[in-house]
XYZ file of C-alpha atoms in Angstrom:
614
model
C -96.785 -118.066 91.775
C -99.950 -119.568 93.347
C -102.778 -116.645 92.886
C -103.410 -116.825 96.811
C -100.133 -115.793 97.471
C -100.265 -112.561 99.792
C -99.068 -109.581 97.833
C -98.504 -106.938 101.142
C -96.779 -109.305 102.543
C -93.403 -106.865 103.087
C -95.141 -106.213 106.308
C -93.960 -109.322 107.900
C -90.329 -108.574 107.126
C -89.333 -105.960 110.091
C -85.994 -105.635 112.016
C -85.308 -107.214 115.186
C -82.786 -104.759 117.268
C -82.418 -106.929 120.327
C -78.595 -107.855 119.961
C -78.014 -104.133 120.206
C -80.816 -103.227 123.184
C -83.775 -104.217 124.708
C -85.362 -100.967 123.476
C -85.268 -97.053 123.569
C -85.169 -97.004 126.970
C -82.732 -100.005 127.953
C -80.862 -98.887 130.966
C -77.492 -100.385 128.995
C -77.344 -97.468 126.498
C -76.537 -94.746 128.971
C -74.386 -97.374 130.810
C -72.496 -98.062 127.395
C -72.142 -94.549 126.643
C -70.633 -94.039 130.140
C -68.322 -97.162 129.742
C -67.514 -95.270 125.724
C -66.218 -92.232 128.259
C -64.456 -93.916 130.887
C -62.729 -96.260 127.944
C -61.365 -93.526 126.004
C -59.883 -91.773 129.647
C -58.053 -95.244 129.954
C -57.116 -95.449 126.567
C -54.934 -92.165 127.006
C -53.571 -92.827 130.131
C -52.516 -96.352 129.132
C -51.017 -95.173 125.735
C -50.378 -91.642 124.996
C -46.592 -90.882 124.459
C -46.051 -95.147 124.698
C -47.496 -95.935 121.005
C -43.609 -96.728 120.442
C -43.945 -99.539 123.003
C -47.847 -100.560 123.569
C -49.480 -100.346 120.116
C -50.469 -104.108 119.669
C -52.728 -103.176 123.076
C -53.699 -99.445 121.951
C -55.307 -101.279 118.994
C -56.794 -104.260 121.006
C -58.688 -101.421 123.146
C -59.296 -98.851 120.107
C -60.992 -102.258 118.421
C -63.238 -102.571 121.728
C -63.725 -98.876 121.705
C -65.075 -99.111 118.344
C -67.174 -101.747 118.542
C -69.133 -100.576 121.386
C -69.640 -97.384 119.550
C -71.345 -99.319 116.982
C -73.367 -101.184 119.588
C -74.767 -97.403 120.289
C -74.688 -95.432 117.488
C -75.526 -98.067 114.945
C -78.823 -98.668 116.873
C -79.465 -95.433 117.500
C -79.463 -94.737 113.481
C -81.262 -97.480 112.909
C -83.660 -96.186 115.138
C -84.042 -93.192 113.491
C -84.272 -94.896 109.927
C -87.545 -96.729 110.928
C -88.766 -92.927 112.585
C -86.659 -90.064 110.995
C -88.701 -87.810 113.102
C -89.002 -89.326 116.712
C -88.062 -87.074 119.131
C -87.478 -89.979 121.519
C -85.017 -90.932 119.310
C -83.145 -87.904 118.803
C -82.868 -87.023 122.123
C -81.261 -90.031 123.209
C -78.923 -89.644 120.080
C -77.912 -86.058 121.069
C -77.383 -87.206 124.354
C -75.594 -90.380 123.841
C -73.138 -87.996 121.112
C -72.432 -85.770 123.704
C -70.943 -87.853 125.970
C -68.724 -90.009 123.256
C -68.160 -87.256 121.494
C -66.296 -85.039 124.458
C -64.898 -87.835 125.969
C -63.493 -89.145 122.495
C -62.092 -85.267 121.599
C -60.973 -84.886 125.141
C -58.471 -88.369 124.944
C -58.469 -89.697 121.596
C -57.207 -87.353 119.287
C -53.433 -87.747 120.054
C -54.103 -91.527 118.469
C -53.682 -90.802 114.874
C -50.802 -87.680 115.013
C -48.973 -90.219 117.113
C -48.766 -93.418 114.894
C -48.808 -91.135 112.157
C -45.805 -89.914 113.661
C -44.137 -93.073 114.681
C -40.351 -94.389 112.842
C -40.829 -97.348 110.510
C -38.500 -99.151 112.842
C -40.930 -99.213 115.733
C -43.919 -100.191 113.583
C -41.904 -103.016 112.225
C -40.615 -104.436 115.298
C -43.798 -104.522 117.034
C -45.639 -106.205 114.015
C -42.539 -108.902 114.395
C -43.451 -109.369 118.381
C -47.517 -108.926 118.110
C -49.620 -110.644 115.533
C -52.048 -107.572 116.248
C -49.792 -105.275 114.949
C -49.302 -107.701 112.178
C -52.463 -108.470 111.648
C -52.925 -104.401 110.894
C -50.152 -103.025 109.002
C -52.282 -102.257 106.101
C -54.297 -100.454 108.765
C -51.458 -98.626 110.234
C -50.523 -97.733 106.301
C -53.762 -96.209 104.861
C -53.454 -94.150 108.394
C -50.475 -92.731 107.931
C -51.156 -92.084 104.104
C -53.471 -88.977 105.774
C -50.127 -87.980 107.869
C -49.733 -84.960 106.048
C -53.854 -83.776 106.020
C -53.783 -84.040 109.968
C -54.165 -81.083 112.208
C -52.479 -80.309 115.685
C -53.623 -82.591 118.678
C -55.740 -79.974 119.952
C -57.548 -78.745 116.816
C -58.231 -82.189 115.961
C -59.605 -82.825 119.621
C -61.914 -79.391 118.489
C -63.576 -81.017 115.932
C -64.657 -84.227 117.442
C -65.766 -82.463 120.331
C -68.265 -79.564 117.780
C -68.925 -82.680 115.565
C -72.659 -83.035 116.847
C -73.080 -79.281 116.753
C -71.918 -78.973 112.354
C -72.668 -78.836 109.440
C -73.624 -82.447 109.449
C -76.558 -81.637 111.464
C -77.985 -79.915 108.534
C -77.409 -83.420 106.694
C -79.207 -85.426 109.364
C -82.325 -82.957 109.635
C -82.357 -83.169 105.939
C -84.102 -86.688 106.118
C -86.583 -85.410 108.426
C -87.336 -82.909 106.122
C -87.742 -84.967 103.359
C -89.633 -87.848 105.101
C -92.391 -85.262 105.955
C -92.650 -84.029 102.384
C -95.975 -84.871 101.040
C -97.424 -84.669 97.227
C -101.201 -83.967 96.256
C -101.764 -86.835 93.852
C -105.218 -88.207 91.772
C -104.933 -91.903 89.946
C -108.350 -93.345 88.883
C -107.518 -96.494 91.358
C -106.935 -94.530 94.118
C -110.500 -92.556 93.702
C -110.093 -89.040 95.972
C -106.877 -87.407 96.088
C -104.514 -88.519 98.257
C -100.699 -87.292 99.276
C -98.325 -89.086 98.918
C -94.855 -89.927 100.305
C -91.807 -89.105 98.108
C -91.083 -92.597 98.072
C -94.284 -93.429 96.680
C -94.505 -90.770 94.200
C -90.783 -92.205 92.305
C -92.908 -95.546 92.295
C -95.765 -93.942 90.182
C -93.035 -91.948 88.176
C -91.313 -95.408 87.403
C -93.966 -97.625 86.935
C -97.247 -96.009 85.778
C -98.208 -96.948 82.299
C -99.838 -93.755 81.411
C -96.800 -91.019 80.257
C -99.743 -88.123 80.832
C -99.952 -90.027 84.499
C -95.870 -90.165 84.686
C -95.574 -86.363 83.559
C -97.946 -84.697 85.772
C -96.508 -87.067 88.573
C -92.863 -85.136 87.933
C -94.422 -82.159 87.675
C -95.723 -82.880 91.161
C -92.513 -83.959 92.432
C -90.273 -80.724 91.004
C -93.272 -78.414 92.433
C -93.052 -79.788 95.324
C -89.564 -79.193 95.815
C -89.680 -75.392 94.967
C -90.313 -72.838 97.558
C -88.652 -74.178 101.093
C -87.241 -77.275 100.398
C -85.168 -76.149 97.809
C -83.994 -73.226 100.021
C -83.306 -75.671 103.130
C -81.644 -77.831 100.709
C -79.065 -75.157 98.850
C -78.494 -73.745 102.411
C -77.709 -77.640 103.329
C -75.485 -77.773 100.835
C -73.935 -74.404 101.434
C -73.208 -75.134 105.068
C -71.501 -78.894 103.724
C -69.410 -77.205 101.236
C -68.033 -74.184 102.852
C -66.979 -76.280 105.804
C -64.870 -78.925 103.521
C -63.528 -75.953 101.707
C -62.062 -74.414 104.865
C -60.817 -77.916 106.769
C -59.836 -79.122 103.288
C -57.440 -75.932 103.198
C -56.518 -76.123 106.781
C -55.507 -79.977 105.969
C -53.926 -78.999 103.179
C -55.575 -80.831 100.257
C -54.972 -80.057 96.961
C -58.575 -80.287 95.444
C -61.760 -80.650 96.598
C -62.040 -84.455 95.828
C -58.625 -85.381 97.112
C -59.978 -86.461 100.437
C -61.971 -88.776 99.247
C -59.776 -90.227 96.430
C -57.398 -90.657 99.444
C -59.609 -92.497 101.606
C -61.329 -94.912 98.516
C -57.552 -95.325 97.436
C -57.688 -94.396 94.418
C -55.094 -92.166 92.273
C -56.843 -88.994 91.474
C -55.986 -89.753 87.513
C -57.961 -92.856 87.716
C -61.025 -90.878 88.895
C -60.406 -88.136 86.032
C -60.364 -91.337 83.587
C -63.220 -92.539 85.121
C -65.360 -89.469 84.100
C -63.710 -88.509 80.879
C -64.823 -92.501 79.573
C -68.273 -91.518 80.514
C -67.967 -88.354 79.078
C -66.714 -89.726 75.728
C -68.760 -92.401 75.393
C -72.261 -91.346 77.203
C -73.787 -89.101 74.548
C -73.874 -91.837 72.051
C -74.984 -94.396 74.057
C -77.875 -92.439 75.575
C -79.031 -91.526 72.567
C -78.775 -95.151 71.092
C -80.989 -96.461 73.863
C -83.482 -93.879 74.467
C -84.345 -93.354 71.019
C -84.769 -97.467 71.027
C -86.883 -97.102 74.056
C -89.100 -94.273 72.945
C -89.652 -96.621 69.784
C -90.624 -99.529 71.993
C -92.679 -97.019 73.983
C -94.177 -95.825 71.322
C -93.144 -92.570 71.077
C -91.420 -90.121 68.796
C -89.199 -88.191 72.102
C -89.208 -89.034 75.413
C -90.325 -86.344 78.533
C -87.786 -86.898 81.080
C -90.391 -88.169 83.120
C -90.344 -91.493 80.625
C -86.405 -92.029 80.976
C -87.638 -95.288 83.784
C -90.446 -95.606 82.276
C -91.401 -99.568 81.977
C -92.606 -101.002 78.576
C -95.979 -102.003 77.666
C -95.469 -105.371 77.532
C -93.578 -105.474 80.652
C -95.188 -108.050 83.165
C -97.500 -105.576 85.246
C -97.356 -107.374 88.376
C -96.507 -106.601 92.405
C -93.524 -109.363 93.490
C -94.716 -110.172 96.699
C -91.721 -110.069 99.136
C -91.296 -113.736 99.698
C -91.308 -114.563 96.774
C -88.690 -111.553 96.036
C -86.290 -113.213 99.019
C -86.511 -116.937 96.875
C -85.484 -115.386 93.696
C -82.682 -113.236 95.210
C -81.754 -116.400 97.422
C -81.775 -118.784 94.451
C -79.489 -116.319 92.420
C -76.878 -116.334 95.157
C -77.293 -120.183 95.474
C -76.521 -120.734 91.862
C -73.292 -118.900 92.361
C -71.883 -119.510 95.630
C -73.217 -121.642 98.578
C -71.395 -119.811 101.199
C -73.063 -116.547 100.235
C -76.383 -117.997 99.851
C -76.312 -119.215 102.936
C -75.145 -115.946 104.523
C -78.319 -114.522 102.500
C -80.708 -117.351 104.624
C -79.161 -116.201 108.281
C -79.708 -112.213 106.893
C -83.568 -113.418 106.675
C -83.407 -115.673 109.439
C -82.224 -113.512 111.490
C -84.561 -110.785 110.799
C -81.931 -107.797 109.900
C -84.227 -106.773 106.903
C -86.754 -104.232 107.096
C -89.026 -103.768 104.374
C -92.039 -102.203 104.209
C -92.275 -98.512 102.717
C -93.843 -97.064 106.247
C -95.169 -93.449 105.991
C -91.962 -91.687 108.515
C -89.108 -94.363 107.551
C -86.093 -93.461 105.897
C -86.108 -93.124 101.954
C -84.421 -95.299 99.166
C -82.940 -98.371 100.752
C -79.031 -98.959 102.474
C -77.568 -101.737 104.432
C -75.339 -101.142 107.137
C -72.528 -103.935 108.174
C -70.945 -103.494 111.466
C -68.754 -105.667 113.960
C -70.436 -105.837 117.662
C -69.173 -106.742 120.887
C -67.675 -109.966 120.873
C -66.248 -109.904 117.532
C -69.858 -110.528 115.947
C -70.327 -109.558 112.415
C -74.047 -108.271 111.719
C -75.453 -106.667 108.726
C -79.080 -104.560 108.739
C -80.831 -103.654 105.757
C -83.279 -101.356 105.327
C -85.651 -101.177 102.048
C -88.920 -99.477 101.230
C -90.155 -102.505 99.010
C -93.097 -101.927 97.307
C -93.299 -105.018 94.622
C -92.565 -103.644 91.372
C -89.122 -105.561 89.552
C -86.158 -102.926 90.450
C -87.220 -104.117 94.134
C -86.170 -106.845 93.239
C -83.351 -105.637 92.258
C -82.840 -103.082 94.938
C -83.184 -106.514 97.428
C -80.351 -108.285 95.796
C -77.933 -105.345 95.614
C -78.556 -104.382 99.408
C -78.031 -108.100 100.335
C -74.856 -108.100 98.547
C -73.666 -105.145 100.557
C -74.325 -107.268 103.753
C -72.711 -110.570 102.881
C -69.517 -108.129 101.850
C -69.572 -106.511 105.015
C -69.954 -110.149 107.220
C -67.196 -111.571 105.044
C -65.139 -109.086 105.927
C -66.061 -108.527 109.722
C -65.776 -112.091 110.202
C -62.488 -111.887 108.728
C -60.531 -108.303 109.145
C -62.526 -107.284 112.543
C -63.639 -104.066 113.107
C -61.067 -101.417 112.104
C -60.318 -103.007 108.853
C -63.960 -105.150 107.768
C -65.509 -101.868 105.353
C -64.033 -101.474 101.775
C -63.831 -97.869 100.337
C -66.774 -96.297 98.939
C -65.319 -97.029 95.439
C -64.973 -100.640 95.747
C -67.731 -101.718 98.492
C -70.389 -101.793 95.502
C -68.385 -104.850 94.122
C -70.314 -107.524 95.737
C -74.092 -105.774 95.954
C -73.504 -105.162 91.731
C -72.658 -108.682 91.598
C -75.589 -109.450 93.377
C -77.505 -107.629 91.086
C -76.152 -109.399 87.721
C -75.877 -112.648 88.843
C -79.992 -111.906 89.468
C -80.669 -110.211 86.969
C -78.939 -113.310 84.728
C -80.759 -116.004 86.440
C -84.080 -114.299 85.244
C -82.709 -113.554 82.056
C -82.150 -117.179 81.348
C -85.648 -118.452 82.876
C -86.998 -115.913 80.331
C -85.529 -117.081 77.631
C -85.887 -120.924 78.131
C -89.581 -120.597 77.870
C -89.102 -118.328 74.700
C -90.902 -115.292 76.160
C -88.572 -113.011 73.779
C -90.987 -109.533 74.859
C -90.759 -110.265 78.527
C -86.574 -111.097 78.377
C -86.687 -107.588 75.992
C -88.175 -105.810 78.959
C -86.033 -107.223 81.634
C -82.791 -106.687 79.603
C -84.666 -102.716 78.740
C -85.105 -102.588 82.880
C -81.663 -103.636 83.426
C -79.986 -100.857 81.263
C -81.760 -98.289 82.745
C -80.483 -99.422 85.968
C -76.650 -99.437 84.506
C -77.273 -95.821 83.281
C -78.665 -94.807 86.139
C -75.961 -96.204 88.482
C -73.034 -95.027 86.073
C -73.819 -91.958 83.670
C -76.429 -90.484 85.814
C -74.201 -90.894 89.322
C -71.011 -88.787 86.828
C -73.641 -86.494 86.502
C -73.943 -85.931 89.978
C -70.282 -85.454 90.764
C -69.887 -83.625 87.936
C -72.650 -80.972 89.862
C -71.199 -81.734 92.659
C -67.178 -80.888 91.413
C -68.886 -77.414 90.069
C -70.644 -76.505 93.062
C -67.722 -77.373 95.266
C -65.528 -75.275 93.192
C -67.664 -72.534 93.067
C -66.010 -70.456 95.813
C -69.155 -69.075 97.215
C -72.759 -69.185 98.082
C -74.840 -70.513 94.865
C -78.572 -69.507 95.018
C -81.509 -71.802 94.192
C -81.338 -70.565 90.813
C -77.973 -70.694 90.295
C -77.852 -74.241 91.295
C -80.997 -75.730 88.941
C -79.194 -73.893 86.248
C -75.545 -76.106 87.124
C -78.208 -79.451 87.155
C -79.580 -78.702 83.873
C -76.260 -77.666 82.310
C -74.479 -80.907 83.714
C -77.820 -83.032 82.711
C -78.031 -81.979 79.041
C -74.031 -82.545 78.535
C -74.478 -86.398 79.083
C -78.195 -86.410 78.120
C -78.387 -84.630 75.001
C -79.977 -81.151 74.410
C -83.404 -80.164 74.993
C -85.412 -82.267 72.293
C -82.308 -84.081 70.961
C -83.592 -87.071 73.092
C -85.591 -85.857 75.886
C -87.269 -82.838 76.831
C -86.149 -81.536 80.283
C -89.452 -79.850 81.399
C -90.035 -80.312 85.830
C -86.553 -81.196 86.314
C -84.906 -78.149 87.317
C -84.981 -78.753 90.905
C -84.561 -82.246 91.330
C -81.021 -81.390 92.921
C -82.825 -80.825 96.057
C -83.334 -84.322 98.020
C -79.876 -85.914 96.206
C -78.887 -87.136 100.266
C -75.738 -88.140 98.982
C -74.399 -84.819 98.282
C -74.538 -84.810 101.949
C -71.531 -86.880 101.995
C -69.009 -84.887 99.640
C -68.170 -86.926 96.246
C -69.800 -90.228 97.351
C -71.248 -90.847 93.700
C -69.111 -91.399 92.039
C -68.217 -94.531 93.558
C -71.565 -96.288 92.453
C -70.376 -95.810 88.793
C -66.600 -97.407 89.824
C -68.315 -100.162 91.456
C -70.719 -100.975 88.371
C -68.426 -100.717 85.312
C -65.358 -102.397 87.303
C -68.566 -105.597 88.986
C -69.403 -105.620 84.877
C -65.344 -106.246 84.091
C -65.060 -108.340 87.213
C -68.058 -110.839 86.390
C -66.786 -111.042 82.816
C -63.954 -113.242 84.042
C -66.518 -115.358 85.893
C -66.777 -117.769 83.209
C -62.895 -117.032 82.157
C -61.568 -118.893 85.502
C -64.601 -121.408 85.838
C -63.922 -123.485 89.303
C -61.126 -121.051 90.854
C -63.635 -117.878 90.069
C -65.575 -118.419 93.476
C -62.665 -118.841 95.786
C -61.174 -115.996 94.290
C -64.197 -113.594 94.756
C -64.585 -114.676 98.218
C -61.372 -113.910 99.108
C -61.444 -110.450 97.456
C -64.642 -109.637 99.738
C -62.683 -110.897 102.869
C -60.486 -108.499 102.093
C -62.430 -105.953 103.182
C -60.628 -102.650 103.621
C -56.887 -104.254 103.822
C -56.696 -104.191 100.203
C -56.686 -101.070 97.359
C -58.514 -101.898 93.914
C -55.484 -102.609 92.043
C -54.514 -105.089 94.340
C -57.623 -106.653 94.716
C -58.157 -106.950 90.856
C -54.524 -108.184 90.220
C -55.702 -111.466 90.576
C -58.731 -111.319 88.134
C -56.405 -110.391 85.132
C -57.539 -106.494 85.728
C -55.844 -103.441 86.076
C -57.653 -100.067 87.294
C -55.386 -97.890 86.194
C -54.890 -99.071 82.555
C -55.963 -96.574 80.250
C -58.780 -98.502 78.361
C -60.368 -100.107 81.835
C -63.125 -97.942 82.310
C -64.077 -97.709 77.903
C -63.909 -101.437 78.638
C -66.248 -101.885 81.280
C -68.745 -99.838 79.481
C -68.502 -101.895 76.736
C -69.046 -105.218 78.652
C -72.109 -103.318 80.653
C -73.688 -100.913 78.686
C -72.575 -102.103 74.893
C -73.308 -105.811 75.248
C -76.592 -105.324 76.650
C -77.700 -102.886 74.572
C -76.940 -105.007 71.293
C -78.799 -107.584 73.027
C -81.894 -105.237 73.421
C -81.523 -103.961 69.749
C -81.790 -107.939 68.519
C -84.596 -108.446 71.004
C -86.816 -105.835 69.627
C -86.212 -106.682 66.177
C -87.085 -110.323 67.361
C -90.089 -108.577 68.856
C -91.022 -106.736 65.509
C -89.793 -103.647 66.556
C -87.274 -102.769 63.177
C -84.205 -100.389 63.875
């Protein structure tokens, strides 16, 4: 990298919104919203009671329904990711939700009871006569799969109509709350003291080099979440998980994750195994690596504030964005043209924002969506600030967005978005196929330290995204089954206890002092048993990209087609032409062992390359 390269330059990399609107106050938004009202008063006139007869055209206009909704609401979150606290912004949203959402409760809700309701025979002869209907049979399937979890006409119509008005508003004020939480912090570099954003204070956590610096800074952090937030954030959670718990008995779900099992398609015993390999083999391996990493840290235990810590010999450098985009671009190049070039027209287009802005949105996301016009689009949102995971965090969110084009382009806009559990397929394989391209640069010019960090950085990553994530829904499955109101106490004492039982016991790897509360701005918890997914996605990418070199030439056109898939396909399925099975008893003890195990033997050779003896 030439030294005059500009190191801020994340700046430069903001979205540009105009195919939604021309801006905030567009005329076209209240028009669309108006057009979202009239649409849905058609759509029941033209179809209610006739579903027998006019389905092919019911889902034409649902698909138009739908992706004028986007048009709105997509740009109205986006909106509000850039700002989490303009009031501009949420008043147009609250606006614009009131009118969809009456209008949609008022006509719309007969839709699913009806073709839930409707005799194979009709289904089948209409998919015979209309390549529509065809087209969505596995559409049609996964919604009648819910058949027996759906309420009367009118209750449903209830719901949509109060949407705006529960317990998901709690949820969406959450990210104001956190975006205005500020931290009193002191480096040497930085001269007075300063506050700091929360994003900006996991930076320092991650990537000081100073564990007195990285200590105090989760001390900060914990602190910080005490008092208010932590209140605001059990009562969040509260209000989440009392509502599921009465609609999930009302719809007649057996258990509290059986909703979302049913929607990622996924047999509930495959999500049991799915913990209970993590369960079995986690405690070993965390204590295999940690204890490796303390040595290579120099250190006899590890704080928890040291479990990201980065090595002393790791490159201590900023990545300026640019140069972040060629090294992401040049990973998906190696592997496939087609999404490398998807990657270019994601830049190109300017549907990346980047910089860590004081007000944005934490962590990063992209969201894929089908417009008007059949026209696939994919917007990510990062708060990049340089250090390596960025890097990282860049590739993974791109791989979410060439997923979600592939499929719009392909399945349209009812049936483009894989389940939760399987949508991290292509953004972890974006993330490997990285993460591999360094590796290999590394080690071609012999830098054995530097690939020993990168390989270190890498594992963290993997633990975080699958034994730390079954920590989470293993908090979340005990607060959720809980039965009642849980205190702020009550929950930091269910973190700790679900922490230590993957983690080790206080001083058997780490110490667990400032961690209590950390609970507190875990969004996803927002969106009941969502994390589990991220481990599903990372130990079955690991399994998936072990076949890579298996199949050779046919790999590509084979993973292509499994993202086209989109949501028209469940994970057994999907894998079935891979050589995998989901549901066979060793899968997930296997895909740790091609994540986790490989690389760690690889680090433990490494270090002793390094001079570090076992």
């Amino acid at each position: 990298m030439s030294k005059t390269r500009k190191t801020d330059d994340a700046a430069e990399y903001r979205w540009d919104l105009s195919c939604f609107y021309a801006g905030l106050d567009d005329p076209q938004i209240d028009a669309d919203c108006r057009a979202l009202a009239l649409g849905a008063a058609d759509f029941c006139a033209d179809h209610k009671g006739k579903l027998d007869r006019t389905l092919g055209q019911a889902i034409r206009d649902l698909t138009e329904l739908d992706m004028l909704s986007n048009k709105v609401f997509v740009y109205l979150n986006l909106r509000t990711s850039l700002k989490v606290d303009d009031p501009a912004v949420k008043a147009k949203t609250a606006a614009a939700e009131k009118i969809v959402n009456e209008a949609f409760g008022q006509y719309m809700a007969f839709f699913d009871n009806e073709v839930a309701g409707l005799p194979e025979a009709a289904i089948a002869a209409q998919a015979v006569s209309d390549p529509v209907v065809a087209k969505h049979l596995p559409w049609i399937r996964d919604l009648r799969r819910f058949a027996p979890h759906l309420l009367a006409d009118d209750v449903e119509a209830a719901l949509i109509k109060r949407s705006s008005f529960g317990p998901g508003t709690w949820a969406d004020f959450f990210g104001e709350v956190e975006a205005g939480l500020r931290f009193p912090f002191r480096r040497r570099w930085y001269g007075r003291r300063r506050s700091l954003t929360l994003t900006k204070m996991l930076d320092v956590l991650s990537h000081d080099r100073d564990p007195a610096v990285r200590a105090r800074t989760l001390r900060l952090i914990n602190d910080g979440f005490k008092g208010a937030f932590a209140k605001y954030s059990a009562q969040t959670l509260y209000m989440i998980v009392g509502s599921k718990e009465v609609e999930d008995r009302e719809r007649k779900y057996g258990h509290p994750m059986a909703a979302r099992n049913l929607g990622n398609k996924v047999p509930d015993a495959v999500v049991e195994a799915l913990h209970a390999a993590i369960a079995a083999e986690a405690p070993a391996i965390v204590g295999r690596y940690y204890r490796l990493k303390a040595r290579l840290l120099g250190m006899k235990r590890l704080r928890w504030s040291d479990r990201n810590a980065e090595l002393p010999f790791s490159a201590e450098r900023r990545v300026p964005f640019a140069e972040a985009m060629e090294t992401v671009l040049a990973a998906y190049a190696s592997f496939s043209p087609t999404l490398a070039g998807l990657v270019k027209d994601m830049a190109a287009r300017r549907w990346i924002d980047a910089p860590a802005d004081e007000g944005k949105e934490s962590g990063a996301y992209n969201c894929s969506l089908v417009l008007p016009g059949n026209r696939p689009v994919a917007f990510t949102l990062l708060n990049y600030l340089g250090a390596p995971d960025d890097v990282m965090t860049l590739a993974h969110e791109l791989g979410h967005g060439v997923h979600g084009l592939l499929g719009g382009e392909a399945q349209g806009p009812l049936m483009y978005h894989a389940p939760t559990a399987y949508c991290e397929t292509a953004s972890v394989f974006g993330e490997l196929t990285t993460f591999n391209n360094l590796k290999a640069d590394l080690a071609s010019r012999g830098s054995v330290k530097e690939t020993l960090a990168l390989v270190m950085s890498k594992i963290d990553d993997v633990l975080n995204t699958t034994v730390r994530q079954i920590s989470f829904s293993n908090f979340e499955r005990r607060v959720h089954g809980s039965g009642r109101r849980l205190s702020v106490e009550e929950l930091c004492g269910i973190w700790l206890e679900e922490t230590r039982k993957l983690y080790g016991e206080d001083g058997d790897v780490f110490t667990y002092e400032n961690t209590d509360h950390l609970w507190a701005y875990i969004s996803h918890f927002h969106r009941p048993f969502y994390v589990y997914s991220y481990a599903f996605g990372e130990l079955l990418t690991h399994s998936l990209y072990a076949r890579r070199a298996m199949l050779g030439d046919s790999f590509e056109p084979l993973y292509l087609d499994l993202l086209r898939s989109g949501g028209t396909r469940d994970a057994v399925d999907l894998l079935k032409p891979f050589g995998l099975d989901p549901t066979a008893p060793d899968f997930w003890r296997l895909g740790i062992k091609l994540s986790l195990g490989v690389m760690l033997e690889e680090a433990e050779s490494l270090a002793r390359l390094a001079g570090y003896g076992t």
